[in-house]
C-alpha positions as semicolon CSV with decimal commas, in nm:
position;residue;x (nm);y (nm);z (nm)
1;X;-0,021;-0,048;0,004
2;X;0,130;0,353;-0,080
3;X;0,064;0,653;0,206
4;X;0,038;0,965;0,041
5;X;0,246;1,266;0,258
6;X;0,218;1,614;0,122
7;X;0,367;1,495;-0,258
8;X;0,536;1,199;-0,130
9;X;0,402;0,845;-0,165
10;X;0,584;0,596;0,091
11;X;0,493;0,218;0,040
12;X;0,387;0,094;0,405
13;X;0,235;-0,241;0,569
14;X;-0,004;-0,286;0,829
15;X;-0,103;-0,609;0,983
16;X;-0,326;-0,691;1,292
17;X;-0,615;-0,534;1,466
18;X;-0,509;-0,521;1,828
19;X;-0,543;-0,221;2,060
20;X;-0,145;-0,200;2,102
21;X;0,016;-0,034;1,812
22;X;0,379;-0,028;1,697
23;X;0,561;0,152;1,433
24;X;0,879;-0,023;1,278
25;X;1,155;0,177;1,171
26;X;1,412;-0,002;0,947
27;X;1,751;0,022;0,926
28;X;2,018;0,047;0,644
29;X;2,033;0,312;0,562
30;X;1,834;0,224;0,256
31;X;1,718;-0,078;0,316
32;X;1,340;-0,188;0,306
33;X;1,038;-0,274;0,572
34;X;1,123;-0,670;0,427
35;X;1,389;-0,654;0,668
36;X;1,142;-0,652;0,955
37;X;0,872;-0,850;0,803
38;X;0,940;-1,138;1,054
39;X;0,784;-0,872;1,347
40;X;0,459;-0,864;1,145
41;X;0,455;-1,274;1,170
42;X;0,597;-1,288;1,555
43;X;0,317;-1,037;1,694
44;X;-0,044;-1,193;1,754
45;X;-0,252;-0,978;1,535
46;X;-0,546;-0,979;1,745
47;X;-0,352;-0,782;2,020
48;X;-0,111;-0,594;1,809
49;X;-0,135;-0,348;1,483
50;X;0,173;-0,340;1,333
51;X;0,301;-0,086;1,081
52;X;0,612;-0,053;0,886
53;X;0,709;0,171;0,625
54;X;0,998;0,240;0,362
55;X;1,187;0,565;0,432
56;X;1,203;0,826;0,164
57;X;1,466;0,730;-0,076
58;X;1,416;0,338;-0,011
59;X;1,252;0,100;-0,293
60;X;0,925;0,095;-0,398
61;X;0,823;0,456;-0,301
62;X;0,666;0,729;-0,548
63;X;0,815;1,078;-0,530
64;X;1,036;1,029;-0,248
65;X;1,407;1,068;-0,308
66;X;1,627;1,080;-0,004
67;X;1,670;1,334;0,264
68;X;2,017;1,458;0,394
69;X;1,994;1,437;0,750
70;X;1,881;1,208;1,031
71;X;1,607;1,486;1,154
72;X;1,438;1,489;0,842
73;X;1,393;1,112;0,844
74;X;1,256;1,162;1,209
75;X;1,013;1,395;1,120
76;X;0,913;1,170;0,812
77;X;0,868;0,940;1,110
78;X;0,641;1,220;1,288
79;X;0,425;1,234;0,965
80;X;0,367;0,886;0,915
81;X;0,229;0,862;1,247
82;X;-0,002;1,145;1,216
83;X;-0,132;1,031;0,855
84;X;-0,231;0,703;0,989
85;X;-0,372;0,851;1,277
86;X;-0,182;0,611;1,488
87;X;-0,259;0,698;1,882
88;X;0,018;0,621;2,137
89;X;0,245;0,375;1,950
90;X;0,546;0,174;2,039
91;X;0,827;0,294;1,824
92;X;1,068;0,023;1,723
93;X;1,414;0,087;1,566
94;X;1,623;-0,131;1,436
95;X;1,997;-0,036;1,374
96;X;1,958;0,325;1,175
97;X;1,627;0,327;1,250
98;X;1,701;0,332;1,627
99;X;1,906;0,682;1,556
100;X;1,569;0,786;1,367
101;X;1,384;0,668;1,671
102;X;1,615;0,870;1,923
103;X;1,598;1,159;1,694
104;X;1,249;1,133;1,699
105;X;1,236;1,162;2,099
106;X;1,472;1,484;2,067
107;X;1,275;1,640;1,801
108;X;0,932;1,559;1,928
109;X;0,978;1,584;2,320
110;X;0,620;1,596;2,450
111;X;0,469;1,354;2,151
112;X;0,280;1,093;2,311
113;X;0,492;0,788;2,283
114;X;0,407;0,443;2,518
115;X;0,784;0,320;2,498
116;X;1,060;0,265;2,237
117;X;1,263;-0,013;2,127
118;X;1,626;0,013;2,005
119;X;1,708;-0,320;1,859
120;X;2,089;-0,344;1,741
121;X;2,114;0,022;1,754
122;X;2,397;0,306;1,851
123;X;2,389;0,647;2,037
124;X;2,632;0,802;1,758
125;X;2,809;0,728;1,438
126;X;3,165;0,776;1,560
127;X;3,081;0,471;1,824
128;X;2,937;0,270;1,566
129;X;3,243;0,289;1,369
130;X;3,479;0,214;1,641
131;X;3,274;-0,055;1,729
132;X;3,280;-0,216;1,381
133;X;3,651;-0,171;1,363
134;X;3,720;-0,360;1,655
135;X;3,496;-0,640;1,479
136;X;3,730;-0,639;1,181
137;X;4,025;-0,711;1,428
138;X;3,822;-1,019;1,538
139;X;3,798;-1,181;1,174
140;X;4,090;-1,374;1,075
141;X;4,413;-1,191;0,920
142;X;4,323;-1,345;0,545
143;X;4,007;-1,113;0,562
144;X;4,215;-0,803;0,616
145;X;4,462;-0,856;0,373
146;X;4,192;-0,930;0,129
147;X;4,004;-0,642;0,219
148;X;4,289;-0,403;0,201
149;X;4,379;-0,533;-0,173
150;X;4,023;-0,482;-0,242
151;X;4,031;-0,122;-0,138
152;X;4,344;-0,050;-0,311
153;X;4,265;-0,155;-0,654
154;X;3,902;-0,041;-0,606
155;X;3,712;-0,364;-0,680
156;X;3,380;-0,311;-0,549
157;X;3,249;-0,676;-0,671
158;X;3,544;-0,861;-0,507
159;X;3,515;-0,665;-0,205
160;X;3,146;-0,733;-0,164
161;X;3,196;-1,113;-0,221
162;X;3,451;-1,100;0,046
163;X;3,188;-0,908;0,282
164;X;2,947;-1,166;0,209
165;X;3,179;-1,465;0,259
166;X;3,306;-1,313;0,601
167;X;3,092;-1,019;0,741
168;X;2,784;-1,089;0,682
169;X;2,752;-1,480;0,827
170;X;2,978;-1,341;1,135
171;X;2,808;-1,024;1,236
172;X;2,481;-0,979;1,005
173;X;2,282;-1,272;1,019
174;X;2,428;-1,608;1,147
175;X;2,118;-1,805;1,020
176;X;2,229;-2,013;0,719
177;X;2,102;-1,945;0,451
178;X;2,034;-1,590;0,496
179;X;1,648;-1,548;0,536
180;X;1,478;-1,444;0,225
181;X;1,336;-1,125;0,405
182;X;1,679;-0,960;0,485
183;X;1,811;-1,080;0,122
184;X;1,536;-0,907;-0,037
185;X;1,578;-0,596;0,161
186;X;1,998;-0,582;0,095
187;X;1,887;-0,663;-0,255
188;X;1,696;-0,335;-0,262
189;X;1,937;-0,112;-0,072
190;X;1,889;0,231;-0,227
191;X;2,274;0,345;-0,278
192;X;2,234;0,655;-0,275
193;X;2,083;0,694;0,058
194;X;2,364;0,438;0,200
195;X;2,636;0,630;0,039
196;X;2,529;0,947;0,158
197;X;2,520;0,853;0,530
198;X;2,783;0,554;0,556
199;X;3,022;0,595;0,271
200;X;3,137;0,357;-0,012
201;X;3,265;0,129;0,253
202;X;3,015;-0,019;0,536
203;X;3,352;-0,117;0,718
204;X;3,472;0,257;0,730
205;X;3,190;0,491;0,786
206;X;3,294;0,814;0,640
207;X;2,938;0,974;0,528
208;X;2,687;1,196;0,710
209;X;2,607;0,944;0,999
210;X;2,980;0,997;1,102
211;X;2,897;1,325;1,274
212;X;2,538;1,203;1,418
213;X;2,547;1,200;1,798
214;X;2,259;1,138;2,076
215;X;2,475;1,013;2,330
216;X;2,425;1,329;2,555
217;X;2,074;1,272;2,488
218;X;2,019;0,938;2,630
219;X;1,989;1,041;2,999
220;X;1,680;1,261;2,868
221;X;1,468;0,948;2,771
222;X;1,204;0,958;3,010
223;X;0,967;0,673;2,850
224;X;0,992;0,307;2,883
225;X;1,294;0,159;2,678
226;X;1,371;-0,186;2,578
227;X;1,724;-0,221;2,452
228;X;1,831;-0,510;2,236
229;X;2,128;-0,642;2,078
230;X;2,350;-0,952;2,067
231;X;2,723;-1,116;2,135
232;X;2,784;-1,081;1,750
233;X;2,642;-0,752;1,689
234;X;2,872;-0,459;1,544
235;X;2,866;-0,279;1,896
236;X;3,033;-0,508;2,159
237;X;2,882;-0,608;2,511
238;X;3,049;-0,330;2,668
239;X;2,878;-0,052;2,430
240;X;2,548;-0,232;2,509
241;X;2,589;-0,207;2,860
242;X;2,695;0,173;2,860
243;X;2,361;0,251;2,617
244;X;2,160;0,067;2,870
245;X;2,317;0,251;3,182
246;X;2,262;0,580;3,023
247;X;1,910;0,556;2,980
248;X;1,703;0,587;3,290
249;X;1,433;0,370;3,206
250;X;1,567;0,061;3,022
251;X;1,498;-0,267;3,000
252;X;1,742;-0,492;2,817
253;X;1,741;-0,810;2,588
254;X;2,101;-0,979;2,506
255;X;2,171;-1,270;2,356
256;X;2,503;-1,422;2,309
257;X;2,459;-1,620;2,026
258;X;2,271;-1,367;1,774
259;X;2,411;-1,082;1,579
260;X;2,303;-0,764;1,384
261;X;1,944;-0,959;1,289
262;X;1,844;-1,128;1,618
263;X;1,462;-1,124;1,541
264;X;1,578;-1,431;1,264
265;X;1,819;-1,592;1,473
266;X;1,632;-1,652;1,813
267;X;1,287;-1,553;1,709
268;X;1,113;-1,720;2,014
269;X;1,323;-1,522;2,250
270;X;1,306;-1,219;2,065
271;X;0,933;-1,217;2,051
272;X;0,892;-1,302;2,435
273;X;1,098;-0,992;2,505
274;X;0,903;-0,759;2,304
275;X;0,572;-0,874;2,402
276;X;0,662;-0,888;2,773
277;X;0,769;-0,500;2,762
278;X;0,498;-0,379;2,550
279;X;0,254;-0,552;2,777
280;X;0,385;-0,408;3,076
281;X;0,398;-0,068;2,942
282;X;0,082;-0,064;2,740
283;X;-0,150;0,135;3,003
284;X;0,151;0,358;3,090
């Protein structure tokens, strides 16, 4: 379905008919709602109304080119909530989507939100870059040597193949084969959005995301917050603990065996954490 906002039309998905509403904000930057399709399936339709949408610049939209700042994407999230007339929702942000949710809270501090879920997210671009570079050191020297050669020779195809062989199955999704929803979203990645915010190299962030930072605002998050991550996610467990510690009313979910897409790797535990959190804060 397409949602018209001013002159833009965003592709969105809505499932369920329950009184608990949750809006899913996908990552990337430049992925699609397909990457979070499993959450539509995990949450019982009689209790939950689940909405996801493709951000401007992503695939399947009409007249919706990319924005240049995280703040603009936060404003777009606000427009989506208003256009769909969603009352008092939970906001769920995965990875880059979590940055958009944090920016939303800073941009619209009085807007009524029941709670937020920050799944596999981060409070600043520089912290994410440091975390990724530490993860590079955990891979065999063979990976680092091949990576250096690919970058020196500007061989993008070989570099993507290298990431597919080493990085993706270790730190992105450890389920084999990679779930179709993730593969579909990756296949639809919007390069202009991605390179603007990340740069040409996922493992060496150099785009606009590098200067995005809401670390100092974590302490101002007053609504219930669920922070979710895994042992093989980009940020380390110490990074995760720091983020949880700095949010006053934070609940944690952490699975040592999962990576950047834990909802596909351990769906039952992930589902239980989501439902427990939302049910306990539904009347807040």
